[in-house]
Amino acid sequence: MTRFILGRLIKAGFILLAILIFNFLLIHAAPGDPAAVMAGEAGAADEKFLADLRERFGLDQPLYIQLWTYLQGAVQLDLGFSYRQQMPVAELIADRLPATLLLTGVAFLLSLSLGVLAGVAASARQGSWGDTIISTLALLFYATPLFWVALMAALVFSVWLGWLPGFGYSTVGAGYTGWAHALDVAKHLVLPATTLGLFFTAIYMRMTRASMLEVSRLDFVKTARAKGVKRRVILRRHILRNALLPVITLAGLQAGQIFGGAILTETVFAWPGIGRLMFEAINQRDYAVILGVFYISGAMVLLFNLITDVFYVIIDPRIRLTG
Amino acid sequence: MLRELKFAIAATVASFVLVGPMAAQDGTPQQGGTLNVVIQPEPPGLMVGLIQNGPTQMVAGDIYESLLRYDANLQPTGQLAESWEISEDGKTYTFKLRKGVVFHDGKPFTSADVKFSMDKFLRESHSRMRTYMQHVESIETPDDHTVVFNLKQPFGPFIGIFEPGTAPMIPKHIYEGTDFANNPANNTPIGTGPFKFDEWVKGSYIHLVKNPDYYMEGKPHVDEVYYHVIPDAASRAVAYETGKVDVLPGGSIENFDVPRIRDMENTCITDKGWEYFGPLSWLWINLNNKPLDDVKVRQAMMHALDREFAKDALWNGLGKVATGPLSSSTRFYSDSTPDISYDPEKAKKLLSESSYNGETIRLLGLPYGETWQRWAEAVKQNLTEIGIKVEIVPSDVAGWNQKVSDRDFDLAFTYLYQYGDPALGVSRTYMSTNAKVGSPWNNVANYQNPEVDKMFDEAALMASPDDRAAAYKTIQDQIVSDVPNLWLLELGFPTIYRCNIKNPVNTAFGVNDGFRDVWIEKAK
Amino acid sequence: MKDFWTRFRFNRGAVIGLVILAVVIATAIAAPFIFPTSPWKMVQRPFLPPLTQNGLPLGTDALGRDVLAGLAHGAYVSLLVGLVSTVVALAIGVPVGALAGYFVGRVDDALMRFTEFFQTIPSFALAIVLLAIFQPSLTFVIIAIAIVSWPPVARLVRGEVLSLRTREFVEAATLQGLGNAQIILRHILPNALPPIIVLASLMVAQAILLESSLSFLGLGDPNIMSWGYMIGAARTVIRTAWWLSFLPGMAILLTVLALNLIGEGLNDALNPRLTRKSE
């Protein structure tokens, strides 16, 4: 097991390195650079101003040297410095990470539990009205553009009904502390987490249902039934346990990918997370920040893939691990 | 139907009364209170001698001061200078400084700081100042409270540069002999202004507190100022609605949101406070490209643009339709330039006489949000209707800069500040000597007219304002008949604020001039 | 074929999906004839609500443009982007997957690492970066979508090929002395087709969603009236003119739903052993 994990970690390191190099070259191929953006915001600048900025940021160096410098830092977990925000990238990401983790974490747990529950319920009474309704809803959520649901939810629950705040992470300048602050954030969290979760709920539900139906047709389930084991017990012990495997794989994949999906939700709800940070950084050509986010999210994907594989073994000891 | 349409828009616009800047007769100032202002985007730093983008200038206007201040007609009034004198030949400027002024750290402000700021710091790190200071031969400081600028030749606009965004007074004792860009003091800016820097929580707010040692009796009136960073236009509107912020400077919210916000109770709106900047929008025409080198094509495009519609539908009726290269608030503006108004029939006729032959014209939009995107679409439609094929080229800020710098476009949106004087903010975009590829803010169109070059050179150096006025009149007529750009609107950026906040805008700089005179009327 | 149709028809949802899609396709084709003037033309006062003016049943947008005309022309864009980007993604994914699955060993390892690499980068973020570099035009939007959506194809095809290559008919072909290319193209891929078709139908749906998301963020081609663009442009006025965001959203929802339903129907019809609702 240790050897397996070690091997995977080394492989992950290489993939991460490749991601950094690839994205480094990619974003440097984009037109313009941070100096031009900053000059653009100032509305006027002469060549000396631009040259000074480029020198200060190290942008006057040849590309391969910039890449080398960046990678040297990255290997030591130094993510570099943000030109635009005048802050170390690690600090910037650490500032924004909690908001994203909170949003995606809640959305993830919500969708996973809701999706699995609904999937089990639907498959238990296949073909019934309940199944039809759940399946139809899942199909609808699956087909709805995320950003649009977000907009509509904000319109209905925030603008029309006034039940929930439609934007932001907390009330600006309210100065809440302790529980009042937590409650305030929770209120702001409801709409973004629900909309972000809807799509995934649909996926988990469909997956669970399909998987449950498939497993329930397998021989060992038939055997158990023939032996007269109670329906409920079969469902829980035999079917669910096995049917969850593909769901977990998917969840692992998605837990890492969820950063990307958060860009839209964070944009619509002005949620101050990583997704927005990256979107803004791309527009500002804030190279180090973009790479930093790719670094972190790449690491997350790889980590979750690993966790998924390990989890697999725990849930089903028959599976063997190979590097 | 179009006429009916215009009428409907005009009717909605007319119901919308602008509030002018309030003068001092607006009751007796009350002391105390907190001012909550939106800032957008978060500035990269507050040291205005190093960084001159909009948000930096806005905060720095409270912290830093210059020798003068300018009213809405761009007439100088005193600030750090008590009095000033320009010699008959226009070559010597003598400023008498106020006595008893101290920096926020308690050190006195003297003529040595002025000389250091102008001669050393800004010459090195401020692009615009570098150009202006070329006219200065020497700076003398006969005593602690007198500064004399000796110019190489008369330079009329010189009296207009003493504002905090252009010529901030920087403490010599902190910066002398240091690496200006990397001085740690840049994070805790020190000036002479009415407010002191207290705290900056990145991504959240910048907090300034009242300067208790301020040299003007009883000022500032408010105790503290919060600049809130709210990175989303819709959230900024909500922040105002829910009472979290009380002042929305120009450009804080999308234009489409302005009517809703301005109709709120206790809400005032003004488009004043931009007279010094005179933001003028236009479309660059790339004169290197065929068929845009044909003046008939350019005239046709000029008459095809329905700028009145753009003003009403996109800018809520704020601002003015431009008549030429100068904003109407800029000195020496002439209102009798050749006609460039909307006339699609004339445009079609001109186009048919021109060398245009169905080429696709690439239109580069300005990546500053919804309004500009819609505007590009409207321009495209206007041009399509007289028979010109147009393709909008998308881009983000960095891409826009690059494309305009490299002259990789046919038409490109832009807007630029004029800084009150054609020699400061206008000649730079029309003189052939300033047409070098590599900058998006010089003569991007590559307009070449030796006559205009010569007149601009002469007009800048004339000692008599009357002579200058005459020269600039001729220049404007000439440029308008050449149509090197398609002038659009003098942009009207609305400052929105609660009506019980008095004096938020009372100079040609608006909120950028700091909140020295602002006071908050408490509910009765 | 007849068998296929019988099974497909058995899935009622799939038939509904087919009908909706047929309407969307018909709209896309008919748009230039029903609304011959450009959807960008400013025809009336801005922000006219739906059902208030004859000839403009769905009202006008921020510049006074006909919303119905926009929706109709948008149908064409959505379908075009969905189809073409899926074809491009298949063109990348199928060869990669087929080669990996057929040759196994080193080739497989290299190709799968390559695929994994693309799966590790958050796809939406990658699409945004790609469009920041190329600057969004219709072509690059399609390319960007294809680049982020081919890896699942490669994985699926690899899996199918892996299981098919050991079958008897392949061995027979090898014995006949057929070349690798011929075996892959003639014998293996045709047999792997059913699951690819099902995946492709779902990919078209995903591509439409992705295009609308990108346009919503302002990363679409500004010369093209697409549904995502319409929502993005209406976002700032959602309080005063909510229908401007609502209507194109419904259009996307219905189209994507239709494609998903069809995908399920295809799955029932082509892979009868996998999922049968009726069991």
CSV table of C-alpha atoms in Angstrom, one decimal, chain A residues 31-33 36-50 52 56 84-87 95 167-168 171-174 267-270 276 280 282-285, chain B residues 41-44 50 52-54 124-125 127-128 130 181-182 202 228 230-232 234-235 238-239 244-245 368 396-399 401-402 416 419 428 436-439 441:
chain,number,residue,atom,x,y,z
A,31,PRO,CA,-1.4,38.7,-26.4
A,32,GLY,CA,-0.2,41.4,-24.0
A,33,ASP,CA,1.5,41.1,-20.7
A,36,ALA,CA,0.6,46.5,-20.6
A,37,VAL,CA,-2.5,45.8,-18.6
A,38,MET,CA,-1.3,48.0,-15.7
A,39,ALA,CA,-0.3,50.7,-18.1
A,40,GLY,CA,-3.8,50.3,-19.7
A,41,GLU,CA,-5.4,50.9,-16.4
A,42,ALA,CA,-3.4,54.0,-15.8
A,43,GLY,CA,-4.6,55.3,-19.2
A,44,ALA,CA,-1.3,56.7,-20.2
A,45,ALA,CA,2.3,55.5,-20.1
A,46,ASP,CA,5.5,56.0,-22.1
A,47,GLU,CA,8.0,53.4,-23.1
A,48,LYS,CA,10.2,54.0,-20.0
A,49,PHE,CA,7.2,53.3,-17.7
A,50,LEU,CA,6.6,50.0,-19.5
A,52,ASP,CA,10.5,49.8,-15.8
A,56,ARG,CA,10.6,44.9,-12.1
A,84,ARG,CA,-1.1,43.0,-10.1
A,85,GLN,CA,-2.0,42.5,-6.4
A,86,GLN,CA,1.5,43.0,-5.1
A,87,MET,CA,1.2,40.0,-2.9
A,95,ASP,CA,-7.0,34.1,1.2
A,167,PHE,CA,-24.5,38.4,-4.0
A,168,GLY,CA,-21.3,38.2,-2.1
A,171,THR,CA,-22.8,41.5,4.3
A,172,VAL,CA,-20.4,44.3,3.3
A,173,GLY,CA,-19.3,46.4,6.3
A,174,ALA,CA,-21.8,44.8,8.7
A,267,THR,CA,-19.0,35.0,-11.1
A,268,VAL,CA,-22.8,35.1,-10.9
A,269,PHE,CA,-22.9,35.3,-7.1
A,270,ALA,CA,-19.8,37.5,-6.7
A,276,ARG,CA,-13.0,34.3,-9.8
A,280,GLU,CA,-9.5,37.9,-13.2
A,282,ILE,CA,-6.3,35.6,-16.9
A,283,ASN,CA,-7.7,38.9,-17.9
A,284,GLN,CA,-4.9,40.8,-16.2
A,285,ARG,CA,-2.2,38.4,-17.5
B,41,PRO,CA,-11.0,48.1,-9.2
B,42,GLU,CA,-8.8,47.6,-6.2
B,43,PRO,CA,-5.8,49.8,-6.8
B,44,PRO,CA,-2.4,48.2,-7.2
B,50,LEU,CA,4.5,55.8,-8.9
B,52,GLN,CA,-1.5,56.8,-11.7
B,53,ASN,CA,-4.5,54.6,-12.4
B,54,GLY,CA,-8.0,55.8,-11.6
B,124,GLU,CA,11.9,59.7,-12.7
B,125,SER,CA,8.7,57.8,-12.1
B,127,SER,CA,5.3,59.3,-17.4
B,128,ARG,CA,3.2,62.4,-18.0
B,130,ARG,CA,8.4,63.5,-17.5
B,181,ALA,CA,9.7,51.9,-6.5
B,182,ASN,CA,10.7,49.6,-3.7
B,202,LYS,CA,-6.6,43.6,0.6
B,228,HIS,CA,-14.9,49.4,-0.2
B,230,ILE,CA,-16.5,45.1,-4.2
B,231,PRO,CA,-15.4,43.3,-7.3
B,232,ASP,CA,-18.7,42.9,-9.1
B,234,ALA,CA,-24.2,44.2,-9.6
B,235,SER,CA,-23.0,43.7,-6.0
B,238,VAL,CA,-26.7,46.2,-4.1
B,239,ALA,CA,-24.2,47.6,-1.6
B,244,LYS,CA,-23.5,49.7,2.9
B,245,VAL,CA,-21.9,52.4,0.8
B,368,TYR,CA,-14.6,47.6,-20.2
B,396,ASP,CA,-9.6,41.5,-23.2
B,397,VAL,CA,-7.7,44.4,-21.7
B,398,ALA,CA,-4.3,42.9,-22.5
B,399,GLY,CA,-5.3,42.0,-26.0
B,401,ASN,CA,-3.5,47.1,-25.6
B,402,GLN,CA,-1.5,44.8,-27.7
B,416,LEU,CA,-8.8,59.4,-23.2
B,419,TYR,CA,-6.1,67.2,-18.6
B,428,ARG,CA,-0.4,63.9,-28.2
B,436,LYS,CA,5.4,55.7,-33.2
B,437,VAL,CA,4.1,52.1,-33.1
B,438,GLY,CA,4.3,50.6,-29.6
B,439,SER,CA,1.9,52.7,-27.5
B,441,TRP,CA,-2.1,56.3,-26.3
